[in-house]
Amino acid sequence: MEYRKIKNEDEDRDPVVEDVEKSFSLSGAVPDNNLPSGGETKIDSHRTKAKWKRKSVVTLALTILTSSQAILIVWSKRAGKYEYSVTTANFLVETLKCAISLVALGRIWNKEGVNEDNRLTTTLDEVIVYPIPAALYLVKNLLQYYIFAYVDAPGYQILKNLNIISTGVLYRIMLKRRLSEIQWAAFVLLTAGCTTAQLNSNSDHVLQTPFQGWVMAIVMALLSGFAGVYTEAIIKKRPSRNINVQNFWLYVFGMCFNAVAMLVQDFDAVMNKGFFHGYSFITVLMIFNHALSGIAVSMVMKFADNIVKVYSTSVAMLLTAVVSVFLFGFHLSLAFFLGTVVVSVAIYLHSAGKIQR
């Protein structure tokens, strides 16, 4: 019985925490049993603060980038349509993310040298898992543009919170993570909040978003949830592996898939009008935003988890609604306000349920 209890406790440990502890032990920072307990407490406190600070920075960055993402996509439209090729924009996003990862790796190589955990050369078994999330993100990113034909920026951010449901369920199925009763109740509230925010009292249609928009939102939520959980499992399978190396291989496959999509969907337009036809300053800004958002998501998955990611994107919902009032003349209806409150409460309950688990 004691052995089984210890084994279960070991299995519940966060692999990132184990990785941090391992790095401290290798550097000699973890004190031995002969040191005073005060020294151990000080080191543990410093380690906890450093981890909390790193997690807070990447989460805050993701929140700000996500809140502006939908706004930039809508803003990049001209006369209600995209003048530029969506597939070329996605290809440039993946290329920029790959370049950022290489620059970060170069700095690490200059500082620490090349070692087993930060070198690009790897085995086929490690690389073969990256095409799956890359393909899922491709479809999800393409849908992200076309869904704006049916929803506005604040509505899009509200519907994105369906990611929490898909992520939570897939966490339970794929990673065998247990969810508390409070968290399952939060899922029900979240669905109710998303629906309430879309209620339309000024039209014959009950919901502001038409059926096609809801279908796209649900598909996006499933793709995003599966890709996120799968990517987290890949990243945390080898905790000591440098995040920039893992990002590089993920984005290389992302570039390949987006190149294929570009050739299939927009080959004639690119050949006749040019690769950068229809691009504007807002389009370039949007591409940089998407690239930095992708990097921030990977950092959150490495140093936190998918639940933290969906919390940050949910907070971004509020920021997007406020900014849209000034940029696009968005009207905050009572239904939208009540739905936002319900979604916020659901997010809080989900967090509280995680702590009390």
Tab-separated table of N, CA and C in Angstrom, residues 122-239:
chain	number	residue	atom	x	y	z
A	122	THR	N	18.381	15.441	-34.446
A	122	THR	CA	17.557	14.619	-33.576
A	122	THR	C	17.230	13.304	-34.265
A	123	THR	N	16.398	12.513	-33.636
A	123	THR	CA	16.018	11.215	-34.186
A	123	THR	C	14.674	11.325	-34.911
A	124	LEU	N	14.415	10.359	-35.768
A	124	LEU	CA	13.149	10.331	-36.498
A	124	LEU	C	11.966	10.165	-35.551
A	125	ASP	N	12.143	9.392	-34.478
A	125	ASP	CA	11.062	9.162	-33.527
A	125	ASP	C	10.613	10.462	-32.859
A	126	GLU	N	11.561	11.372	-32.636
A	126	GLU	CA	11.201	12.644	-31.991
A	126	GLU	C	10.508	13.584	-32.974
A	127	VAL	N	10.959	13.607	-34.219
A	127	VAL	CA	10.444	14.553	-35.198
A	127	VAL	C	9.099	14.116	-35.769
A	128	ILE	N	8.861	12.814	-35.849
A	128	ILE	CA	7.699	12.290	-36.554
A	128	ILE	C	6.385	12.711	-35.904
A	129	VAL	N	6.414	13.162	-34.641
A	129	VAL	CA	5.167	13.524	-33.958
A	129	VAL	C	4.717	14.947	-34.274
A	130	TYR	N	5.582	15.774	-34.830
A	130	TYR	CA	5.250	17.187	-35.042
A	130	TYR	C	4.306	17.454	-36.216
A	131	PRO	N	4.253	16.641	-37.274
A	131	PRO	CA	3.315	16.943	-38.357
A	131	PRO	C	1.853	16.954	-37.940
A	132	ILE	N	1.489	16.167	-36.920
A	132	ILE	CA	0.080	16.085	-36.518
A	132	ILE	C	-0.436	17.431	-35.998
A	133	PRO	N	0.180	18.028	-34.969
A	133	PRO	CA	-0.321	19.341	-34.524
A	133	PRO	C	-0.149	20.419	-35.588
A	134	ALA	N	0.898	20.330	-36.417
A	134	ALA	CA	1.101	21.326	-37.476
A	134	ALA	C	-0.064	21.319	-38.454
A	135	ALA	N	-0.542	20.131	-38.820
A	135	ALA	CA	-1.676	20.026	-39.743
A	135	ALA	C	-2.956	20.539	-39.096
A	136	LEU	N	-3.149	20.228	-37.816
A	136	LEU	CA	-4.345	20.692	-37.109
A	136	LEU	C	-4.355	22.212	-36.995
A	137	TYR	N	-3.208	22.799	-36.670
A	137	TYR	CA	-3.127	24.253	-36.565
A	137	TYR	C	-3.358	24.922	-37.920
A	138	LEU	N	-2.959	24.251	-39.006
A	138	LEU	CA	-3.183	24.803	-40.339
A	138	LEU	C	-4.680	25.007	-40.582
A	139	VAL	N	-5.470	23.963	-40.369
A	139	VAL	CA	-6.913	24.053	-40.589
A	139	VAL	C	-7.545	25.057	-39.630
A	140	LYS	N	-7.114	25.028	-38.381
A	140	LYS	CA	-7.662	25.949	-37.381
A	140	LYS	C	-7.359	27.396	-37.742
A	141	ASN	N	-6.154	27.678	-38.206
A	141	ASN	CA	-5.779	29.047	-38.555
A	141	ASN	C	-6.523	29.548	-39.787
A	142	LEU	N	-6.782	28.657	-40.743
A	142	LEU	CA	-7.557	29.054	-41.916
A	142	LEU	C	-9.003	29.372	-41.525
A	143	LEU	N	-9.584	28.548	-40.672
A	143	LEU	CA	-10.953	28.804	-40.198
A	143	LEU	C	-11.025	30.113	-39.430
A	144	GLN	N	-9.930	30.465	-38.772
A	144	GLN	CA	-9.888	31.678	-37.964
A	144	GLN	C	-10.164	32.924	-38.815
A	145	TYR	N	-9.776	32.892	-40.068
A	145	TYR	CA	-10.043	34.015	-40.965
A	145	TYR	C	-11.478	33.989	-41.488
A	146	TYR	N	-11.945	32.813	-41.881
A	146	TYR	CA	-13.250	32.720	-42.543
A	146	TYR	C	-14.419	32.856	-41.575
A	147	ILE	N	-14.183	32.620	-40.292
A	147	ILE	CA	-15.277	32.733	-39.327
A	147	ILE	C	-15.741	34.176	-39.170
A	148	PHE	N	-14.867	35.138	-39.528
A	148	PHE	CA	-15.239	36.554	-39.385
A	148	PHE	C	-16.251	36.995	-40.429
A	149	ALA	N	-16.617	36.111	-41.326
A	149	ALA	CA	-17.728	36.406	-42.229
A	149	ALA	C	-19.057	36.289	-41.505
A	150	TYR	N	-19.051	35.669	-40.313
A	150	TYR	CA	-20.286	35.418	-39.571
A	150	TYR	C	-20.297	36.055	-38.183
A	151	VAL	N	-19.128	36.401	-37.640
A	151	VAL	CA	-19.080	36.978	-36.293
A	151	VAL	C	-18.190	38.211	-36.293
A	152	ASP	N	-18.389	39.058	-35.273
A	152	ASP	CA	-17.502	40.209	-35.095
A	152	ASP	C	-16.392	39.824	-34.122
A	153	ALA	N	-15.477	40.762	-33.870
A	153	ALA	CA	-14.314	40.453	-33.029
A	153	ALA	C	-14.702	40.052	-31.604
A	154	PRO	N	-15.587	40.805	-30.902
A	154	PRO	CA	-15.970	40.381	-29.543
A	154	PRO	C	-16.704	39.041	-29.529
A	155	GLY	N	-17.593	38.826	-30.533
A	155	GLY	CA	-18.292	37.546	-30.600
A	155	GLY	C	-17.342	36.388	-30.822
A	156	TYR	N	-16.327	36.626	-31.638
A	156	TYR	CA	-15.304	35.606	-31.888
A	156	TYR	C	-14.581	35.230	-30.594
A	157	GLN	N	-14.229	36.240	-29.807
A	157	GLN	CA	-13.523	35.968	-28.545
A	157	GLN	C	-14.411	35.210	-27.569
A	158	ILE	N	-15.701	35.502	-27.576
A	158	ILE	CA	-16.634	34.763	-26.718
A	158	ILE	C	-16.687	33.290	-27.141
A	159	LEU	N	-16.853	33.051	-28.440
A	159	LEU	CA	-16.956	31.677	-28.927
A	159	LEU	C	-15.653	30.910	-28.755
A	160	LYS	N	-14.528	31.625	-28.734
A	160	LYS	CA	-13.242	30.954	-28.537
A	160	LYS	C	-13.151	30.264	-27.189
A	161	ASN	N	-13.989	30.713	-26.230
A	161	ASN	CA	-13.946	30.108	-24.903
A	161	ASN	C	-14.473	28.679	-24.897
A	162	LEU	N	-15.082	28.246	-26.009
A	162	LEU	CA	-15.440	26.835	-26.142
A	162	LEU	C	-14.186	25.964	-26.122
A	163	ASN	N	-13.018	26.585	-26.347
A	163	ASN	CA	-11.751	25.854	-26.256
A	163	ASN	C	-11.558	25.241	-24.875
A	164	ILE	N	-12.072	25.928	-23.861
A	164	ILE	CA	-11.905	25.420	-22.491
A	164	ILE	C	-12.582	24.060	-22.356
A	165	ILE	N	-13.783	23.933	-22.945
A	165	ILE	CA	-14.505	22.662	-22.853
A	165	ILE	C	-13.742	21.563	-23.589
A	166	SER	N	-13.358	21.847	-24.833
A	166	SER	CA	-12.653	20.820	-25.606
A	166	SER	C	-11.317	20.473	-24.962
A	167	THR	N	-10.604	21.489	-24.447
A	167	THR	CA	-9.321	21.231	-23.798
A	167	THR	C	-9.498	20.393	-22.549
A	168	GLY	N	-10.505	20.738	-21.739
A	168	GLY	CA	-10.745	19.984	-20.498
A	168	GLY	C	-11.092	18.536	-20.763
A	169	VAL	N	-11.985	18.304	-21.722
A	169	VAL	CA	-12.390	16.930	-22.042
A	169	VAL	C	-11.221	16.140	-22.605
A	170	LEU	N	-10.445	16.754	-23.503
A	170	LEU	CA	-9.303	16.063	-24.107
A	170	LEU	C	-8.182	15.845	-23.093
A	171	TYR	N	-8.063	16.762	-22.117
A	171	TYR	CA	-7.126	16.528	-21.012
A	171	TYR	C	-7.473	15.225	-20.318
A	172	ARG	N	-8.770	15.039	-20.074
A	172	ARG	CA	-9.222	13.849	-19.354
A	172	ARG	C	-8.996	12.590	-20.186
A	173	ILE	N	-9.242	12.679	-21.497
A	173	ILE	CA	-9.152	11.502	-22.362
A	173	ILE	C	-7.702	11.166	-22.701
A	174	MET	N	-6.940	12.180	-23.139
A	174	MET	CA	-5.597	11.940	-23.671
A	174	MET	C	-4.521	11.884	-22.591
A	175	LEU	N	-4.580	12.809	-21.645
A	175	LEU	CA	-3.535	12.881	-20.619
A	175	LEU	C	-3.956	12.277	-19.292
A	176	LYS	N	-5.181	11.741	-19.226
A	176	LYS	CA	-5.679	11.077	-18.020
A	176	LYS	C	-5.667	12.010	-16.806
A	177	ARG	N	-5.889	13.302	-17.050
A	177	ARG	CA	-5.959	14.258	-15.952
A	177	ARG	C	-7.377	14.270	-15.391
A	178	ARG	N	-7.499	14.162	-14.074
A	178	ARG	CA	-8.812	14.167	-13.442
A	178	ARG	C	-9.338	15.588	-13.327
A	179	LEU	N	-10.640	15.752	-13.550
A	179	LEU	CA	-11.300	17.048	-13.404
A	179	LEU	C	-12.274	16.969	-12.238
A	180	SER	N	-12.309	18.021	-11.439
A	180	SER	CA	-13.198	18.044	-10.279
A	180	SER	C	-14.639	18.330	-10.711
A	181	GLU	N	-15.563	18.114	-9.773
A	181	GLU	CA	-16.973	18.405	-10.064
A	181	GLU	C	-17.177	19.888	-10.330
A	182	ILE	N	-16.414	20.729	-9.629
A	182	ILE	CA	-16.522	22.171	-9.846
A	182	ILE	C	-16.107	22.525	-11.266
A	183	GLN	N	-15.073	21.879	-11.769
A	183	GLN	CA	-14.622	22.162	-13.127
A	183	GLN	C	-15.645	21.723	-14.174
A	184	TRP	N	-16.289	20.573	-13.959
A	184	TRP	CA	-17.330	20.147	-14.890
A	184	TRP	C	-18.514	21.106	-14.843
A	185	ALA	N	-18.848	21.602	-13.646
A	185	ALA	CA	-19.921	22.595	-13.531
A	185	ALA	C	-19.531	23.885	-14.252
A	186	ALA	N	-18.249	24.227	-14.182
A	186	ALA	CA	-17.763	25.420	-14.874
A	186	ALA	C	-17.931	25.278	-16.388
A	187	PHE	N	-17.769	24.063	-16.915
A	187	PHE	CA	-17.968	23.830	-18.341
A	187	PHE	C	-19.410	24.146	-18.752
A	188	VAL	N	-20.364	23.709	-17.905
A	188	VAL	CA	-21.778	23.972	-18.199
A	188	VAL	C	-22.052	25.475	-18.184
A	189	LEU	N	-21.512	26.161	-17.180
A	189	LEU	CA	-21.677	27.611	-17.102
A	189	LEU	C	-21.043	28.307	-18.293
A	190	LEU	N	-19.900	27.818	-18.687
A	190	LEU	CA	-19.189	28.417	-19.815
A	190	LEU	C	-20.020	28.322	-21.090
A	191	THR	N	-20.619	27.159	-21.338
A	191	THR	CA	-21.480	26.988	-22.506
A	191	THR	C	-22.668	27.932	-22.439
A	192	ALA	N	-23.268	28.041	-21.249
A	192	ALA	CA	-24.402	28.948	-21.071
A	192	ALA	C	-23.995	30.394	-21.295
A	193	GLY	N	-22.807	30.767	-20.808
A	193	GLY	CA	-22.324	32.134	-20.976
A	193	GLY	C	-22.067	32.478	-22.431
A	194	CYS	N	-21.432	31.557	-23.153
A	194	CYS	CA	-21.170	31.787	-24.580
A	194	CYS	C	-22.470	31.947	-25.353
A	195	THR	N	-23.478	31.141	-25.007
A	195	THR	CA	-24.771	31.221	-25.690
A	195	THR	C	-25.487	32.520	-25.352
A	196	THR	N	-25.473	32.896	-24.063
A	196	THR	CA	-26.136	34.129	-23.620
A	196	THR	C	-25.543	35.354	-24.302
A	197	ALA	N	-24.236	35.387	-24.426
A	197	ALA	CA	-23.570	36.538	-25.041
A	197	ALA	C	-23.954	36.703	-26.501
A	198	GLN	N	-24.438	35.626	-27.128
A	198	GLN	CA	-24.786	35.680	-28.538
A	198	GLN	C	-26.280	35.905	-28.782
A	199	LEU	N	-27.068	36.064	-27.711
A	199	LEU	CA	-28.501	36.288	-27.857
A	199	LEU	C	-28.763	37.607	-28.559
A	200	ASN	N	-29.760	37.627	-29.424
A	200	ASN	CA	-30.072	38.809	-30.217
A	200	ASN	C	-31.556	39.130	-30.076
A	201	SER	N	-31.859	40.227	-29.391
A	201	SER	CA	-33.254	40.614	-29.165
A	201	SER	C	-33.796	41.530	-30.261
A	202	ASN	N	-32.932	41.981	-31.166
A	202	ASN	CA	-33.339	42.926	-32.213
A	202	ASN	C	-33.555	42.256	-33.571
A	203	SER	N	-33.690	40.955	-33.568
A	203	SER	CA	-33.829	40.237	-34.831
A	203	SER	C	-34.692	39.004	-34.632
A	204	ASP	N	-35.172	38.454	-35.751
A	204	ASP	CA	-35.934	37.207	-35.685
A	204	ASP	C	-35.051	36.035	-35.310
A	205	HIS	N	-33.752	36.185	-35.542
A	205	HIS	CA	-32.813	35.121	-35.174
A	205	HIS	C	-32.533	35.186	-33.678
A	206	VAL	N	-32.593	34.024	-33.016
A	206	VAL	CA	-32.369	33.982	-31.574
A	206	VAL	C	-30.925	34.331	-31.257
A	207	LEU	N	-29.982	33.805	-32.063
A	207	LEU	CA	-28.561	34.042	-31.832
A	207	LEU	C	-28.009	34.990	-32.891
A	208	GLN	N	-27.094	35.858	-32.485
A	208	GLN	CA	-26.468	36.776	-33.416
A	208	GLN	C	-25.628	36.029	-34.452
A	209	THR	N	-24.949	34.989	-33.992
A	209	THR	CA	-24.099	34.201	-34.894
A	209	THR	C	-24.934	33.150	-35.611
A	210	PRO	N	-24.895	33.105	-36.938
A	210	PRO	CA	-25.663	32.087	-37.671
A	210	PRO	C	-25.095	30.700	-37.461
A	211	PHE	N	-25.821	29.720	-37.992
A	211	PHE	CA	-25.458	28.311	-37.788
A	211	PHE	C	-24.054	28.013	-38.288
A	212	GLN	N	-23.699	28.589	-39.456
A	212	GLN	CA	-22.359	28.329	-40.011
A	212	GLN	C	-21.255	28.818	-39.071
A	213	GLY	N	-21.494	29.962	-38.434
A	213	GLY	CA	-20.519	30.495	-37.490
A	213	GLY	C	-20.324	29.592	-36.287
A	214	TRP	N	-21.432	29.038	-35.781
A	214	TRP	CA	-21.333	28.131	-34.640
A	214	TRP	C	-20.593	26.851	-35.019
A	215	VAL	N	-20.863	26.336	-36.218
A	215	VAL	CA	-20.172	25.124	-36.666
A	215	VAL	C	-18.671	25.377	-36.743
A	216	MET	N	-18.293	26.518	-37.336
A	216	MET	CA	-16.875	26.853	-37.426
A	216	MET	C	-16.260	27.008	-36.043
A	217	ALA	N	-16.990	27.653	-35.130
A	217	ALA	CA	-16.468	27.865	-33.777
A	217	ALA	C	-16.250	26.539	-33.061
A	218	ILE	N	-17.192	25.611	-33.214
A	218	ILE	CA	-17.076	24.304	-32.556
A	218	ILE	C	-15.917	23.502	-33.155
A	219	VAL	N	-15.796	23.520	-34.492
A	219	VAL	CA	-14.689	22.808	-35.145
A	219	VAL	C	-13.362	23.401	-34.712
A	220	MET	N	-13.287	24.742	-34.670
A	220	MET	CA	-12.067	25.398	-34.224
A	220	MET	C	-11.716	25.017	-32.798
A	221	ALA	N	-12.739	24.949	-31.936
A	221	ALA	CA	-12.500	24.585	-30.538
A	221	ALA	C	-11.947	23.175	-30.429
A	222	LEU	N	-12.512	22.242	-31.198
A	222	LEU	CA	-12.033	20.854	-31.162
A	222	LEU	C	-10.607	20.749	-31.702
A	223	LEU	N	-10.354	21.423	-32.835
A	223	LEU	CA	-9.013	21.374	-33.412
A	223	LEU	C	-7.992	22.024	-32.479
A	224	SER	N	-8.343	23.184	-31.930
A	224	SER	CA	-7.432	23.896	-31.046
A	224	SER	C	-7.170	23.102	-29.773
A	225	GLY	N	-8.230	22.499	-29.219
A	225	GLY	CA	-8.076	21.708	-27.997
A	225	GLY	C	-7.203	20.495	-28.215
A	226	PHE	N	-7.476	19.755	-29.300
A	226	PHE	CA	-6.694	18.549	-29.577
A	226	PHE	C	-5.245	18.896	-29.879
A	227	ALA	N	-5.044	19.916	-30.734
A	227	ALA	CA	-3.679	20.306	-31.087
A	227	ALA	C	-2.923	20.811	-29.868
A	228	GLY	N	-3.607	21.574	-29.007
A	228	GLY	CA	-2.955	22.104	-27.812
A	228	GLY	C	-2.534	21.018	-26.840
A	229	VAL	N	-3.445	20.096	-26.548
A	229	VAL	CA	-3.145	19.009	-25.609
A	229	VAL	C	-2.061	18.094	-26.181
A	230	TYR	N	-2.156	17.808	-27.477
A	230	TYR	CA	-1.166	16.944	-28.117
A	230	TYR	C	0.213	17.606	-28.111
A	231	THR	N	0.243	18.914	-28.402
A	231	THR	CA	1.520	19.629	-28.392
A	231	THR	C	2.115	19.677	-26.999
A	232	GLU	N	1.273	19.900	-25.996
A	232	GLU	CA	1.776	19.918	-24.618
A	232	GLU	C	2.370	18.566	-24.244
A	233	ALA	N	1.712	17.490	-24.659
A	233	ALA	CA	2.231	16.152	-24.368
A	233	ALA	C	3.590	15.942	-25.031
A	234	ILE	N	3.738	16.454	-26.266
A	234	ILE	CA	5.014	16.326	-26.967
A	234	ILE	C	6.098	17.125	-26.253
A	235	ILE	N	5.776	18.371	-25.916
A	235	ILE	CA	6.762	19.263	-25.315
A	235	ILE	C	7.218	18.753	-23.955
A	236	LYS	N	6.269	18.254	-23.166
A	236	LYS	CA	6.604	17.830	-21.810
A	236	LYS	C	7.085	16.381	-21.734
A	237	LYS	N	7.038	15.690	-22.872
A	237	LYS	CA	7.560	14.321	-22.877
A	237	LYS	C	9.057	14.324	-22.605
A	238	ARG	N	9.731	15.360	-23.086
A	238	ARG	CA	11.158	15.513	-22.822
A	238	ARG	C	11.372	16.904	-22.227
A	239	PRO	N	11.174	17.059	-20.922
A	239	PRO	CA	11.202	18.376	-20.288
A	239	PRO	C	12.527	19.112	-20.445
